[in-house]
XYZ file of C-alpha atoms in Angstrom:
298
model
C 88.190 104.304 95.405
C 85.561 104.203 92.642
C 82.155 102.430 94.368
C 79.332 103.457 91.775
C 80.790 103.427 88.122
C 78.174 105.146 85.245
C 78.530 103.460 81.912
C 75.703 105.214 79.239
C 75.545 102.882 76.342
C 73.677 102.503 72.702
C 74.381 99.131 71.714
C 76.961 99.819 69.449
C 80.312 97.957 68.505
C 82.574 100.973 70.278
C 80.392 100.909 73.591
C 80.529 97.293 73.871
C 84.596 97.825 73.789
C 84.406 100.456 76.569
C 81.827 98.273 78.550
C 85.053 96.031 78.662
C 86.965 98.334 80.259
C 84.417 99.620 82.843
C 84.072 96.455 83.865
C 87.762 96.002 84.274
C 87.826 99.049 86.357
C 84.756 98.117 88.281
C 86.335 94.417 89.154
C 90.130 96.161 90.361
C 87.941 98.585 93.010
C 84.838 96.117 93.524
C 82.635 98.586 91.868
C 78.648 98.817 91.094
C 78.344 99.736 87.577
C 75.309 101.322 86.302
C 74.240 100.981 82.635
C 72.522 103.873 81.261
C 70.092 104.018 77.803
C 69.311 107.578 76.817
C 66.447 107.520 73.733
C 67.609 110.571 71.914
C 64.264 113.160 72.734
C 66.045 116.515 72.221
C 65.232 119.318 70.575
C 68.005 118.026 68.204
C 67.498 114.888 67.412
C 64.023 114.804 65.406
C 61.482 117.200 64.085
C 58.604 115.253 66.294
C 58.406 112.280 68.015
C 55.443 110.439 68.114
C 54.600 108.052 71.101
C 55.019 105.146 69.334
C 58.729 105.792 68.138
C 58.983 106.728 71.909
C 57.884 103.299 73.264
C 60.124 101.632 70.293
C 63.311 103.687 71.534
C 62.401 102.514 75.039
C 61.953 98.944 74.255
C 65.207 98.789 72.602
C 67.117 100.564 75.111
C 65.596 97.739 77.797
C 67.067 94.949 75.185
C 70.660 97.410 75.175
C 70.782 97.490 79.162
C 69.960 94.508 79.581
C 72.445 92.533 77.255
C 75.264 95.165 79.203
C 73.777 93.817 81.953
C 74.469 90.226 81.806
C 78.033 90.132 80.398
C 78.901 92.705 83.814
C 76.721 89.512 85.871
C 78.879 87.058 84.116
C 82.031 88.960 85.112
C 80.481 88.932 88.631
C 80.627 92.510 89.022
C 77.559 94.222 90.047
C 74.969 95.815 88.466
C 72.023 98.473 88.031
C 70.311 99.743 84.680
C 68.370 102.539 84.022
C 66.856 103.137 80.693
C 65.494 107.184 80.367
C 64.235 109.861 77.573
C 65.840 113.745 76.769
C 68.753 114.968 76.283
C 71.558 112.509 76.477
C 74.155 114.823 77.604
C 72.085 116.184 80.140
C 70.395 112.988 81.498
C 73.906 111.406 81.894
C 74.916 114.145 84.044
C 71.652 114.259 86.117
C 71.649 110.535 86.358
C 75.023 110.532 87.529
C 74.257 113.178 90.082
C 71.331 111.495 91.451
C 72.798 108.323 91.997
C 75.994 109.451 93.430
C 78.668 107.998 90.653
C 82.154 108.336 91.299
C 83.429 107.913 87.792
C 82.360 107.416 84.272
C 83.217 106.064 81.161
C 82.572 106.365 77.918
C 83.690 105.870 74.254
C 84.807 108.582 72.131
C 82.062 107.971 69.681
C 79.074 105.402 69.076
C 76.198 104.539 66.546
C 74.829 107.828 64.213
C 70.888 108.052 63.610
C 68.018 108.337 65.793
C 69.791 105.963 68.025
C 72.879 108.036 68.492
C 73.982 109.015 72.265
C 77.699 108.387 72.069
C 79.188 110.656 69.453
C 82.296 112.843 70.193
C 79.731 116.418 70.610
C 78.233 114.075 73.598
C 81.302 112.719 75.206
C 82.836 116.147 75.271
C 79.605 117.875 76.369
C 80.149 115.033 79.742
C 83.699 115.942 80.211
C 83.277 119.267 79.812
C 80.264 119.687 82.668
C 80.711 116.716 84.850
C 82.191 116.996 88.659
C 83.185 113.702 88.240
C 86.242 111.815 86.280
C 84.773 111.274 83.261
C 87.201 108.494 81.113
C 87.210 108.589 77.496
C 87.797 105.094 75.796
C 88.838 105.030 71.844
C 87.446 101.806 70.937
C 89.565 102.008 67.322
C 93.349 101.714 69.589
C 95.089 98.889 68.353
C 96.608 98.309 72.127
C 94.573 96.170 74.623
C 92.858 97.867 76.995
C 94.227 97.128 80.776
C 92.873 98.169 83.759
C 94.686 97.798 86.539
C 97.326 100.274 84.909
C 100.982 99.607 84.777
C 101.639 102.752 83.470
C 100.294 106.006 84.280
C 100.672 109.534 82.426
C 99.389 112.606 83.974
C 100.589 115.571 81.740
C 100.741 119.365 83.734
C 100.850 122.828 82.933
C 100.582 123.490 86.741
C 97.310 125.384 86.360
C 94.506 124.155 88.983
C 92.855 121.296 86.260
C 96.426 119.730 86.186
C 96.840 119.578 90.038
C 93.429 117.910 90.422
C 94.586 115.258 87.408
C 97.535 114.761 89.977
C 96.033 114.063 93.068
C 93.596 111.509 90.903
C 97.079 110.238 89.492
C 98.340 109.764 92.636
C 95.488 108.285 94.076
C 94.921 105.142 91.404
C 98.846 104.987 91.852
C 98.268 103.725 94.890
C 95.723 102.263 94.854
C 96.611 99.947 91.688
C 100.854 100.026 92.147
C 101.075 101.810 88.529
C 104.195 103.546 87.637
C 103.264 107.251 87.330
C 104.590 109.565 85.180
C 104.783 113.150 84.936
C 105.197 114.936 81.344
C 105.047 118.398 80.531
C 105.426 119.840 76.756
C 106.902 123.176 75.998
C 104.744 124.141 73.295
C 107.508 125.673 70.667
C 105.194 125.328 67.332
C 104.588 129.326 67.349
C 108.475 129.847 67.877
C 110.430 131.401 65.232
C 114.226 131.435 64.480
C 114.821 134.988 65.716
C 116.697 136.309 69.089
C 113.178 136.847 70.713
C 111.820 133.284 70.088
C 114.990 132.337 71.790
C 114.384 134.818 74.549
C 110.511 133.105 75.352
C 112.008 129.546 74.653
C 114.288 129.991 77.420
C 111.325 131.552 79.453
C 109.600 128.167 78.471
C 111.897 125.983 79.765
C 112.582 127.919 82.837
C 108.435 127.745 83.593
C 108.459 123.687 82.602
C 111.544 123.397 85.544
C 109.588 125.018 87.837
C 106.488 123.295 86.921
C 107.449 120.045 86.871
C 109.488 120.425 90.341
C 106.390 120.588 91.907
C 104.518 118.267 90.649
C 107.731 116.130 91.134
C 107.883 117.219 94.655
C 103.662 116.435 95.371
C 104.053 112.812 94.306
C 107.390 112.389 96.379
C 106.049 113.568 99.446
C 102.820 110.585 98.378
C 105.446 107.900 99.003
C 104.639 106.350 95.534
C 107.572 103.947 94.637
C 107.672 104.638 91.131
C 107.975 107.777 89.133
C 109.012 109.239 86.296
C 109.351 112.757 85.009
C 109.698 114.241 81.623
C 109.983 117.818 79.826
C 109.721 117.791 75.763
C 109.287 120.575 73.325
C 106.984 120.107 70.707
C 102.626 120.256 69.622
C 101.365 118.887 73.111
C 98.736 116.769 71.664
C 101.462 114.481 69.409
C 103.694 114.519 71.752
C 101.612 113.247 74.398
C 99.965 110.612 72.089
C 103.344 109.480 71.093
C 104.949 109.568 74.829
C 101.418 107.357 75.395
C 102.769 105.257 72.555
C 106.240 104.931 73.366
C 105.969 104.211 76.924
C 102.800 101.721 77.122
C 100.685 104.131 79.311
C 97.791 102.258 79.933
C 95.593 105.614 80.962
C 96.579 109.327 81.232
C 94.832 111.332 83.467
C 94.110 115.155 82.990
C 92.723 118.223 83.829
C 89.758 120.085 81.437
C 90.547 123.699 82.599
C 94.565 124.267 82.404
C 95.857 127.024 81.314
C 99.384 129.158 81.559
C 100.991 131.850 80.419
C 103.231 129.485 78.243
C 101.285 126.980 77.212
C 97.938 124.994 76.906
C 97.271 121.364 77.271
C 93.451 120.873 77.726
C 91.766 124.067 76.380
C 90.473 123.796 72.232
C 92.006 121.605 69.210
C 94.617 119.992 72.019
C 92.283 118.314 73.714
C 89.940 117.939 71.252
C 92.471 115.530 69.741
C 93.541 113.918 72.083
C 89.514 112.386 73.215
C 89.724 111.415 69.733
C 93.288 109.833 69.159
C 94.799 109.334 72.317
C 96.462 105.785 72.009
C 95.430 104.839 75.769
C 91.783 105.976 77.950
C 92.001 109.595 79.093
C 90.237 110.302 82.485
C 89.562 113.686 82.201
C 88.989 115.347 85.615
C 87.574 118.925 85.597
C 87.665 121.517 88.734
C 84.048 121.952 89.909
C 84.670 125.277 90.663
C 85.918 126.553 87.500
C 83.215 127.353 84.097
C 82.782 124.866 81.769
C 86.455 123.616 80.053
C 86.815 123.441 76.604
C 87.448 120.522 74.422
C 85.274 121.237 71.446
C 88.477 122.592 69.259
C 89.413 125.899 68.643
């Protein structure tokens, strides 16, 4: 399912959690996974870099690859490392188009300074331009990290992004005999307690029917032997993080361009929040077709 898994690293306490997990996923699907060191070269990052800061951002990214490197040799899993200069945003996505990666991973933040290449801007910058599944580890969750997933959430507002997060849903279902389950939120935060707000909250729940009968229906007609489907009301980002919490999902899966009439799971502060609190990973899978999603906050 996944053959070439990209893991970009910078040394640092949270990447070496996520490294855990790659290799997890890269040992369930018999996986390559290649370790990437970007030295920070933007624009951005300094006023001027002299050669010599170059070569000592270089020889430290070697020693960061390379330590990677032999914990994914002692877990037998196989392994390539590339160690580059620019942009680390955009060499992660180049690299990973070059080299024909299936998936990556990442942690939802890493080490500040001139050595930073894993804070939150970069992570969302990935899942927010890469064709790819792009999963977002917090390395501060208190749960263990397990990959092979038992449980599986893929939350849908039955706009394109959500279907996509489906048919990846369904796919690692199968492939890994995780329970998958389907939630979708009726956002009522904006509601009030007058007879219109009771008009569009009956609109809302007539839309979440409809949208979870079809997703219902997709995975059904998949033959997967486990499902589950759920409507709440509520803010979308707690009450995803707490249906994470309450059911031991071990990894949701969603789209980064949904968007309905009636409500929004991946587009601004939702998502935003949930790369940075969701309990469990969250592969984020974005529609190649579609602009740029959002996921910087609103």
């Amino acid at each position: 399912m996944y053959d070439r898994i990209l893991f970009p690293t910078d040394g640092s306490d949270p990447a070496e959690s996520a490294l855990e997990y790659a290799l997890q996923i890269a040992s369930e699907h018999e996986a390559t996974v290649h370790i990437l060191n970007v030295a920070d070269t933007g624009r951005d990052s300094v006023t001027a870099i002299r050669g010599e800061v170059i070569d000592v951002l270089e020889n430290e990214g070697q020693r960061i690859v390379e330590e990677a490197a032999q914990h994914a040799r002692d877990d037998g899993v196989p392994v390539v490392t590339a160690v580059h200069q620019g942009d680390p945003h955009e060499m992660i996505i180049d690299y990973s188009q070059r080299s024909s990666i299936d998936c990556i991973v990442m942690p939802t933040h890493g080490r500040r300074g001139i050595h930073r290449l894993l804070l939150g801007s970069v992570t969302e910058r990935v899942i927010n331009t890469a064709e790819i599944p792009v999963v977002a580890v917090n390395p501060e969750g208190v749960r263990p990290l397990t990959y092979p997933p038992r449980h599986l959430l893929v939350p849908t507002d039955g706009s394109r992004g959500a279907e996509l997060a489906l048919t990846e849903g369904i796919s690692i279902a199968r492939a890994t005999g995780a329970t998958l389950h389907l939630l979708h939120v009726v956002e009522t935060g904006s509601l009030g307690p007058d007879a219109r707000s009771v008009l569009k909250e009956g609109e809302l729940t007539e839309q979440a029917n409809e949208i979870m009968t079809e997703a219902t229906e997709r995975t059904e007609d998949s033959s997967l032997d486990t499902i589950t489907s759920v409507v709440k009301q509520g803010d979308p980002s707690k009450v995803i993080c707490d249906y994470i919490d309450e059911n031991e999902i071990d990894l949701a899966i969603m789209g980064t361009h949904g968007q309905t009439d009636f409500s929004r799971y991946v587009m601004g502060g939702v998502s935003s929040k949930l790369v940075r609190k969701s309990p469990a990973p969250v592969m984020w899978v974005r529609d190649p077709g579609s602009e740029s999603g959002d996921v910087s906050g609103s």
